[in-house]
Amino acid sequence: GTGILSSQPEENPHWWNANMVFIPYCSSDVWSGASSKSEKNEYAFMGALIIQEVIKELVGKGLSTAKVLLLAGSSAGGTGVLLNVDRVAEQLEEMGYQGIQVRGLADSGWFLDNKQYRRTDCIDTVTCAPTEAIRRGIRYWNGIVPERCKLQFKEGEEWNCFFGYKIYPTLRCPVFVVQWLFDEAQLTVDNVHLTGQPVQEGQWLYIQNLGRELRNTLKDVTASFAPACLSHEIITRNHWTDVQVKGTSLPRALHCWDRSLHESNKNGKAPLKGCPVHLIDSCPWPHCNPSCPTIRDQFTGQEMNVIQFLMHMGFDVQKMAQQQGLEPSKLLGMLSSGN
């Protein structure tokens, strides 16, 4: 595999030598379903049960002697981590394996139940607002959410637990959250489409506001990595070592997190000096971080630099420079260096 699934130390400096199991996403239920095929239901949605069965099987293959189990996933798999990490820990405890520390790594699965840029009727998964899609889905899949989260909400409101900032405070296992501040999947469900026409001012303001809202939801997340880039998923990409927030790469931040959990298990000490685990970009627009992955025009496939991208987004350099009290050339220089 690539990224965190790679067995090459250059590409995966911290976990290249770990035992890895990849579970393909075949259940279409954000790993939450527990409904089998019946006369009434022609489809089975069994994501939650698939994870339980995999854990059962792995215990017989050496998991029983593990010190740490890291449940990781991207996109729907990232949300699946939040929904299942505590259940996996409880399952192992019930099976008599209290010594295994269970942790989560959720990549690009921290969605917001925010207002769409343009409201559309819910006719398919793309046009459906995030909350409505989950609300319908959970009934269809017979979705299971963790008990501790469920208790925070009224009956019938369990859909809330699919949103990271609502479930995270109820989790017992440590979870590291990786989230682009301008997630392409979030923008798609919010009906902001960045292809073809330059972006209108309303969309531009909406996008910046999305970054602000997301940043706010992460401020109490102990371990997080949130670059100001327009992208989706990172942990299994081979460029995952290149992106940095405040000079720290994601593999380095995960290494720091891993060490801090080992240390705190030993003596409950303060965080390690020079080894940060809470990394969130503070610059305000997509790709203001110079280490962001390259953007390609979705029509032509051409690579764009930050300035071309901002122009494509309808970003008015003259106007913005004026507002900041800068020369346009100075502003462009700052943008390309990511200051």
Tab-separated table of C-alpha atoms in Angstrom:
chain	number	residue	atom	x	y	z
A	1	GLY	CA	0.000	0.000	0.000
A	2	THR	CA	0.926	3.687	0.048
A	3	GLY	CA	1.125	6.281	2.819
A	4	ILE	CA	0.423	4.743	6.220
A	5	LEU	CA	-0.015	1.321	4.550
A	6	SER	CA	3.475	1.378	3.025
A	7	SER	CA	6.186	-1.003	4.231
A	8	GLN	CA	8.913	1.451	3.109
A	9	PRO	CA	10.505	3.427	5.997
A	10	GLU	CA	11.002	6.484	3.708
A	11	GLU	CA	7.279	6.656	3.002
A	12	ASN	CA	5.983	5.453	6.362
A	13	PRO	CA	8.654	6.342	8.947
A	14	HIS	CA	6.759	5.302	12.066
A	15	TRP	CA	4.584	2.293	11.178
A	16	TRP	CA	6.321	0.676	8.164
A	17	ASN	CA	7.001	-2.403	10.264
A	18	ALA	CA	3.554	-2.748	11.857
A	19	ASN	CA	1.078	-5.561	11.181
A	20	MET	CA	-1.536	-4.097	8.846
A	21	VAL	CA	-4.997	-5.265	7.885
A	22	PHE	CA	-6.935	-3.429	5.192
A	23	ILE	CA	-10.731	-3.784	5.252
A	24	PRO	CA	-12.334	-2.705	1.943
A	25	TYR	CA	-15.422	-0.511	2.248
A	26	CYS	CA	-18.198	-2.652	0.804
A	27	SER	CA	-21.126	-1.895	3.093
A	28	SER	CA	-22.063	1.697	2.040
A	29	ASP	CA	-23.253	2.486	5.585
A	30	VAL	CA	-20.361	4.497	7.088
A	31	TRP	CA	-19.392	1.270	8.918
A	32	SER	CA	-22.504	1.577	11.095
A	33	GLY	CA	-25.034	-0.876	9.646
A	34	ALA	CA	-26.539	-3.971	11.216
A	35	SER	CA	-29.298	-4.926	8.808
A	36	SER	CA	-29.211	-8.238	6.966
A	37	LYS	CA	-30.916	-9.053	3.688
A	38	SER	CA	-34.557	-10.069	4.113
A	39	GLU	CA	-37.780	-10.263	2.102
A	40	LYS	CA	-38.393	-6.633	2.939
A	41	ASN	CA	-34.772	-5.463	2.411
A	42	GLU	CA	-33.055	-6.589	-0.739
A	43	TYR	CA	-29.731	-5.143	0.467
A	44	ALA	CA	-27.607	-5.964	3.485
A	45	PHE	CA	-25.804	-3.169	5.378
A	46	MET	CA	-23.479	-4.738	7.906
A	47	GLY	CA	-20.506	-2.402	8.363
A	48	ALA	CA	-20.585	-2.483	12.174
A	49	LEU	CA	-20.774	-6.300	12.171
A	50	ILE	CA	-17.980	-6.639	9.578
A	51	ILE	CA	-15.598	-4.809	11.942
A	52	GLN	CA	-16.585	-7.042	14.878
A	53	GLU	CA	-16.035	-10.194	12.793
A	54	VAL	CA	-12.630	-8.980	11.566
A	55	ILE	CA	-11.527	-8.312	15.165
A	56	LYS	CA	-12.712	-11.795	16.216
A	57	GLU	CA	-10.752	-13.383	13.398
A	58	LEU	CA	-7.590	-11.341	14.052
A	59	VAL	CA	-7.441	-12.391	17.696
A	60	GLY	CA	-6.611	-15.885	16.455
A	61	LYS	CA	-3.939	-14.506	14.123
A	62	GLY	CA	-1.793	-12.721	16.715
A	63	LEU	CA	-3.830	-9.664	17.714
A	64	SER	CA	-4.204	-11.245	21.169
A	65	THR	CA	-0.529	-10.433	21.907
A	66	ALA	CA	-0.641	-6.857	20.539
A	67	LYS	CA	0.063	-3.844	22.750
A	68	VAL	CA	-1.710	-1.324	20.513
A	69	LEU	CA	-4.501	-1.556	17.957
A	70	LEU	CA	-4.828	1.533	15.751
A	71	LEU	CA	-8.185	1.680	13.964
A	72	ALA	CA	-7.667	4.043	11.017
A	73	GLY	CA	-9.847	5.129	8.113
A	74	SER	CA	-10.374	7.825	5.483
A	75	SER	CA	-13.556	9.649	4.439
A	76	ALA	CA	-16.531	7.386	5.367
A	77	GLY	CA	-13.862	5.193	7.003
A	78	GLY	CA	-12.764	8.195	9.087
A	79	THR	CA	-16.315	8.658	10.371
A	80	GLY	CA	-16.409	4.872	10.836
A	81	VAL	CA	-13.420	5.121	13.181
A	82	LEU	CA	-15.296	7.613	15.379
A	83	LEU	CA	-18.365	5.345	15.430
A	84	ASN	CA	-16.484	2.098	16.157
A	85	VAL	CA	-13.311	2.803	18.138
A	86	ASP	CA	-14.926	2.484	21.589
A	87	ARG	CA	-16.954	-0.555	20.489
A	88	VAL	CA	-13.780	-2.319	19.345
A	89	ALA	CA	-12.151	-1.555	22.721
A	90	GLU	CA	-15.198	-2.922	24.573
A	91	GLN	CA	-15.280	-6.022	22.351
A	92	LEU	CA	-11.617	-6.813	23.128
A	93	GLU	CA	-12.198	-6.220	26.857
A	94	GLU	CA	-15.177	-8.584	26.825
A	95	MET	CA	-13.012	-11.195	25.088
A	96	GLY	CA	-10.499	-10.847	27.944
A	97	TYR	CA	-7.854	-8.737	26.179
A	98	GLN	CA	-7.779	-5.703	28.488
A	99	GLY	CA	-4.073	-5.148	27.794
A	100	ILE	CA	-4.552	-3.973	24.170
A	101	GLN	CA	-4.692	-0.185	23.911
A	102	VAL	CA	-7.217	0.758	21.229
A	103	ARG	CA	-6.788	4.093	19.442
A	104	GLY	CA	-8.367	5.798	16.456
A	105	LEU	CA	-7.041	7.746	13.474
A	106	ALA	CA	-9.858	9.517	11.606
A	107	ASP	CA	-8.859	11.051	8.261
A	108	SER	CA	-11.254	13.322	6.342
A	109	GLY	CA	-14.297	12.006	8.195
A	110	TRP	CA	-14.947	15.035	10.441
A	111	PHE	CA	-17.924	16.529	8.608
A	112	LEU	CA	-20.037	19.514	9.629
A	113	ASP	CA	-23.837	19.496	9.654
A	114	ASN	CA	-23.759	23.089	8.412
A	115	LYS	CA	-26.154	24.992	6.156
A	116	GLN	CA	-25.607	24.256	2.468
A	117	TYR	CA	-24.457	27.093	0.214
A	118	ARG	CA	-27.493	26.412	-1.962
A	119	ARG	CA	-30.267	24.263	-0.592
A	120	THR	CA	-31.327	21.400	-2.868
A	121	ASP	CA	-33.954	18.695	-2.559
A	122	CYS	CA	-32.682	15.360	-1.344
A	123	ILE	CA	-32.911	13.253	-4.508
A	124	ASP	CA	-29.557	11.447	-4.315
A	125	THR	CA	-26.465	11.259	-2.091
A	126	VAL	CA	-24.783	14.215	-3.806
A	127	THR	CA	-27.660	16.709	-3.572
A	128	CYS	CA	-28.768	15.633	-0.116
A	129	ALA	CA	-27.728	17.850	2.809
A	130	PRO	CA	-25.386	15.958	5.184
A	131	THR	CA	-27.883	15.730	8.056
A	132	GLU	CA	-30.765	14.581	5.862
A	133	ALA	CA	-28.623	11.925	4.141
A	134	ILE	CA	-27.525	10.462	7.475
A	135	ARG	CA	-31.019	10.733	8.970
A	136	ARG	CA	-32.444	8.653	6.122
A	137	GLY	CA	-29.450	6.353	5.924
A	138	ILE	CA	-29.430	5.387	9.597
A	139	ARG	CA	-33.011	4.056	9.300
A	140	TYR	CA	-32.205	2.207	6.097
A	141	TRP	CA	-28.979	0.625	7.428
A	142	ASN	CA	-30.263	0.071	10.964
A	143	GLY	CA	-27.189	2.080	11.939
A	144	ILE	CA	-25.580	1.514	15.349
A	145	VAL	CA	-24.059	4.451	17.216
A	146	PRO	CA	-22.047	4.236	20.466
A	147	GLU	CA	-24.178	4.125	23.596
A	148	ARG	CA	-22.435	7.069	25.300
A	149	CYS	CA	-23.142	9.319	22.314
A	150	LYS	CA	-26.695	8.030	21.880
A	151	LEU	CA	-27.527	9.028	25.473
A	152	GLN	CA	-26.675	12.679	24.694
A	153	PHE	CA	-29.553	12.930	22.207
A	154	LYS	CA	-33.308	12.286	22.099
A	155	GLU	CA	-34.612	9.083	20.565
A	156	GLY	CA	-34.617	9.408	16.785
A	157	GLU	CA	-31.782	11.965	16.915
A	158	GLU	CA	-28.956	9.413	16.765
A	159	TRP	CA	-27.822	10.879	13.425
A	160	ASN	CA	-25.993	13.533	15.486
A	161	CYS	CA	-23.366	10.917	16.394
A	162	PHE	CA	-22.149	10.761	12.776
A	163	PHE	CA	-20.680	14.266	13.157
A	164	GLY	CA	-17.194	14.356	14.649
A	165	TYR	CA	-17.567	17.374	16.898
A	166	LYS	CA	-20.661	15.836	18.542
A	167	ILE	CA	-19.362	12.303	19.083
A	168	TYR	CA	-15.750	13.161	19.960
A	169	PRO	CA	-16.449	14.467	23.520
A	170	THR	CA	-18.182	11.145	24.357
A	171	LEU	CA	-15.293	8.886	23.244
A	172	ARG	CA	-13.108	7.036	25.735
A	173	CYS	CA	-10.321	5.895	23.380
A	174	PRO	CA	-7.714	8.416	22.220
A	175	VAL	CA	-8.406	9.572	18.647
A	176	PHE	CA	-6.174	11.578	16.300
A	177	VAL	CA	-8.218	13.704	13.865
A	178	VAL	CA	-6.781	14.575	10.440
A	179	GLN	CA	-8.938	16.999	8.495
A	180	TRP	CA	-8.373	19.369	5.590
A	181	LEU	CA	-9.915	22.723	6.547
A	182	PHE	CA	-11.432	22.909	3.054
A	183	ASP	CA	-12.546	19.339	2.462
A	184	GLU	CA	-13.695	18.679	-1.115
A	185	ALA	CA	-16.343	16.163	-0.024
A	186	GLN	CA	-17.775	18.687	2.471
A	187	LEU	CA	-17.886	21.385	-0.238
A	188	THR	CA	-19.628	18.962	-2.628
A	189	VAL	CA	-22.418	18.130	-0.162
A	190	ASP	CA	-22.673	21.861	0.611
A	191	ASN	CA	-23.212	22.497	-3.136
A	192	VAL	CA	-20.072	24.547	-3.684
A	193	HIS	CA	-18.634	23.416	-7.022
A	194	LEU	CA	-15.233	24.761	-7.911
A	195	THR	CA	-15.077	23.869	-11.592
A	196	GLY	CA	-15.606	25.849	-14.761
A	197	GLN	CA	-16.830	29.306	-13.793
A	198	PRO	CA	-14.882	31.551	-11.431
A	199	VAL	CA	-16.247	31.405	-7.917
A	200	GLN	CA	-18.738	34.116	-6.988
A	201	GLU	CA	-18.095	36.317	-3.989
A	202	GLY	CA	-20.824	34.568	-1.982
A	203	GLN	CA	-19.157	31.195	-2.529
A	204	TRP	CA	-15.730	32.598	-1.667
A	205	LEU	CA	-17.066	33.956	1.651
A	206	TYR	CA	-18.850	30.641	2.291
A	207	ILE	CA	-15.599	28.709	1.731
A	208	GLN	CA	-13.628	30.956	4.094
A	209	ASN	CA	-16.367	30.649	6.692
A	210	LEU	CA	-16.311	26.851	6.351
A	211	GLY	CA	-12.595	26.920	7.261
A	212	ARG	CA	-13.346	29.062	10.315
A	213	GLU	CA	-16.208	26.814	11.481
A	214	LEU	CA	-14.123	23.686	11.059
A	215	ARG	CA	-11.178	25.218	12.910
A	216	ASN	CA	-13.526	26.058	15.801
A	217	THR	CA	-14.787	22.488	16.089
A	218	LEU	CA	-11.203	21.227	16.383
A	219	LYS	CA	-9.983	23.570	19.093
A	220	ASP	CA	-10.696	21.108	21.939
A	221	VAL	CA	-9.488	18.053	20.009
A	222	THR	CA	-6.307	17.007	21.813
A	223	ALA	CA	-4.567	15.461	18.802
A	224	SER	CA	-5.275	16.950	15.379
A	225	PHE	CA	-3.674	17.884	12.076
A	226	ALA	CA	-5.659	20.344	9.946
A	227	PRO	CA	-3.953	21.993	6.968
A	228	ALA	CA	-5.654	24.883	5.124
A	229	CYS	CA	-5.862	22.967	1.846
A	230	LEU	CA	-8.590	22.033	-0.579
A	231	SER	CA	-8.342	18.240	-0.735
A	232	HIS	CA	-9.868	14.993	0.546
A	233	GLU	CA	-8.125	12.082	2.292
A	234	ILE	CA	-4.405	11.915	3.016
A	235	ILE	CA	-3.170	9.010	5.172
A	236	THR	CA	-2.970	6.492	2.296
A	237	ARG	CA	-1.491	8.962	-0.231
A	238	ASN	CA	2.220	8.734	-0.951
A	239	HIS	CA	2.563	12.532	-0.543
A	240	TRP	CA	1.333	12.321	3.069
A	241	THR	CA	4.864	13.058	4.354
A	242	ASP	CA	5.072	16.364	2.391
A	243	VAL	CA	2.237	18.374	3.927
A	244	GLN	CA	3.225	20.364	7.009
A	245	VAL	CA	1.387	22.467	9.557
A	246	LYS	CA	3.584	24.927	11.455
A	247	GLY	CA	6.670	23.065	10.220
A	248	THR	CA	5.530	19.599	11.373
A	249	SER	CA	4.533	16.785	8.995
A	250	LEU	CA	1.652	14.400	9.671
A	251	PRO	CA	3.840	11.285	10.239
A	252	ARG	CA	5.896	13.322	12.722
A	253	ALA	CA	2.752	14.515	14.544
A	254	LEU	CA	1.455	10.919	14.709
A	255	HIS	CA	4.816	9.792	16.075
A	256	CYS	CA	4.591	12.518	18.754
A	257	TRP	CA	1.042	11.415	19.594
A	258	ASP	CA	2.130	7.784	19.863
A	259	ARG	CA	5.010	8.733	22.148
A	260	SER	CA	2.838	10.987	24.298
A	261	LEU	CA	0.381	8.105	24.831
A	262	HIS	CA	3.238	5.775	25.823
A	263	GLU	CA	4.625	8.410	28.193
A	264	SER	CA	1.258	9.255	29.756
A	265	ASN	CA	0.606	5.548	30.307
A	266	LYS	CA	3.845	5.413	32.241
A	267	ASN	CA	3.720	8.562	34.317
A	268	GLY	CA	0.974	10.988	33.207
A	269	LYS	CA	3.540	13.691	32.380
A	270	ALA	CA	2.928	16.907	30.445
A	271	PRO	CA	3.163	16.814	26.602
A	272	LEU	CA	6.620	16.234	25.127
A	273	LYS	CA	8.576	19.389	24.369
A	274	GLY	CA	9.177	20.046	20.678
A	275	CYS	CA	6.797	17.251	19.710
A	276	PRO	CA	3.423	18.864	18.864
A	277	VAL	CA	0.158	16.931	18.441
A	278	HIS	CA	-2.341	19.791	18.032
A	279	LEU	CA	-1.620	21.348	14.649
A	280	ILE	CA	-4.208	23.564	12.969
A	281	ASP	CA	-3.442	26.103	10.232
A	282	SER	CA	-4.504	29.626	11.038
A	283	CYS	CA	-4.259	31.186	7.547
A	284	PRO	CA	-7.717	31.905	6.155
A	285	TRP	CA	-8.144	30.548	2.612
A	286	PRO	CA	-7.634	27.333	0.648
A	287	HIS	CA	-3.994	26.593	-0.173
A	288	CYS	CA	-2.550	29.457	1.859
A	289	ASN	CA	-0.255	26.714	3.202
A	290	PRO	CA	2.602	26.278	0.669
A	291	SER	CA	2.988	22.556	1.415
A	292	CYS	CA	-0.580	21.731	0.253
A	293	PRO	CA	-0.866	19.011	-2.411
A	294	THR	CA	-0.856	20.340	-5.999
A	295	ILE	CA	-4.246	21.406	-7.329
A	296	ARG	CA	-5.344	20.259	-10.748
A	297	ASP	CA	-7.977	21.968	-12.835
A	298	GLN	CA	-10.813	19.427	-12.802
A	299	PHE	CA	-11.493	19.983	-16.530
A	300	THR	CA	-8.050	20.260	-18.102
A	301	GLY	CA	-6.016	18.235	-15.578
A	302	GLN	CA	-3.410	21.064	-15.625
A	303	GLU	CA	-1.529	21.711	-12.390
A	304	MET	CA	-2.157	25.145	-10.881
A	305	ASN	CA	-0.018	27.151	-8.483
A	306	VAL	CA	-1.618	29.027	-5.590
A	307	ILE	CA	-1.952	32.278	-7.506
A	308	GLN	CA	-3.507	30.628	-10.588
A	309	PHE	CA	-5.867	28.765	-8.271
A	310	LEU	CA	-6.917	31.936	-6.434
A	311	MET	CA	-7.474	33.746	-9.747
A	312	HIS	CA	-9.560	30.765	-10.910
A	313	MET	CA	-11.525	31.108	-7.682
A	314	GLY	CA	-12.287	34.715	-8.642
A	315	PHE	CA	-9.953	36.056	-5.945
A	316	ASP	CA	-9.419	39.781	-6.579
A	317	VAL	CA	-5.748	40.406	-5.804
A	318	GLN	CA	-6.045	44.202	-6.256
A	319	LYS	CA	-9.040	44.470	-3.924
A	320	MET	CA	-7.581	42.118	-1.324
A	321	ALA	CA	-4.238	43.970	-1.363
A	322	GLN	CA	-6.062	47.256	-0.852
A	323	GLN	CA	-8.001	45.830	2.122
A	324	GLN	CA	-4.755	44.586	3.692
A	325	GLY	CA	-3.000	47.885	2.939
A	326	LEU	CA	-0.358	46.148	0.772
A	327	GLU	CA	1.087	46.449	-2.713
A	328	PRO	CA	-0.495	43.742	-4.952
A	329	SER	CA	2.985	42.358	-5.753
A	330	LYS	CA	3.777	42.104	-2.013
A	331	LEU	CA	0.510	40.227	-1.397
A	332	LEU	CA	1.248	37.822	-4.277
A	333	GLY	CA	4.708	37.185	-2.857
A	334	MET	CA	3.208	36.424	0.551
A	335	LEU	CA	0.643	34.086	-1.014
A	336	SER	CA	3.212	32.086	-2.933
A	337	SER	CA	5.427	31.678	0.120
A	338	GLY	CA	2.370	30.840	2.249
A	339	ASN	CA	2.825	33.621	4.853
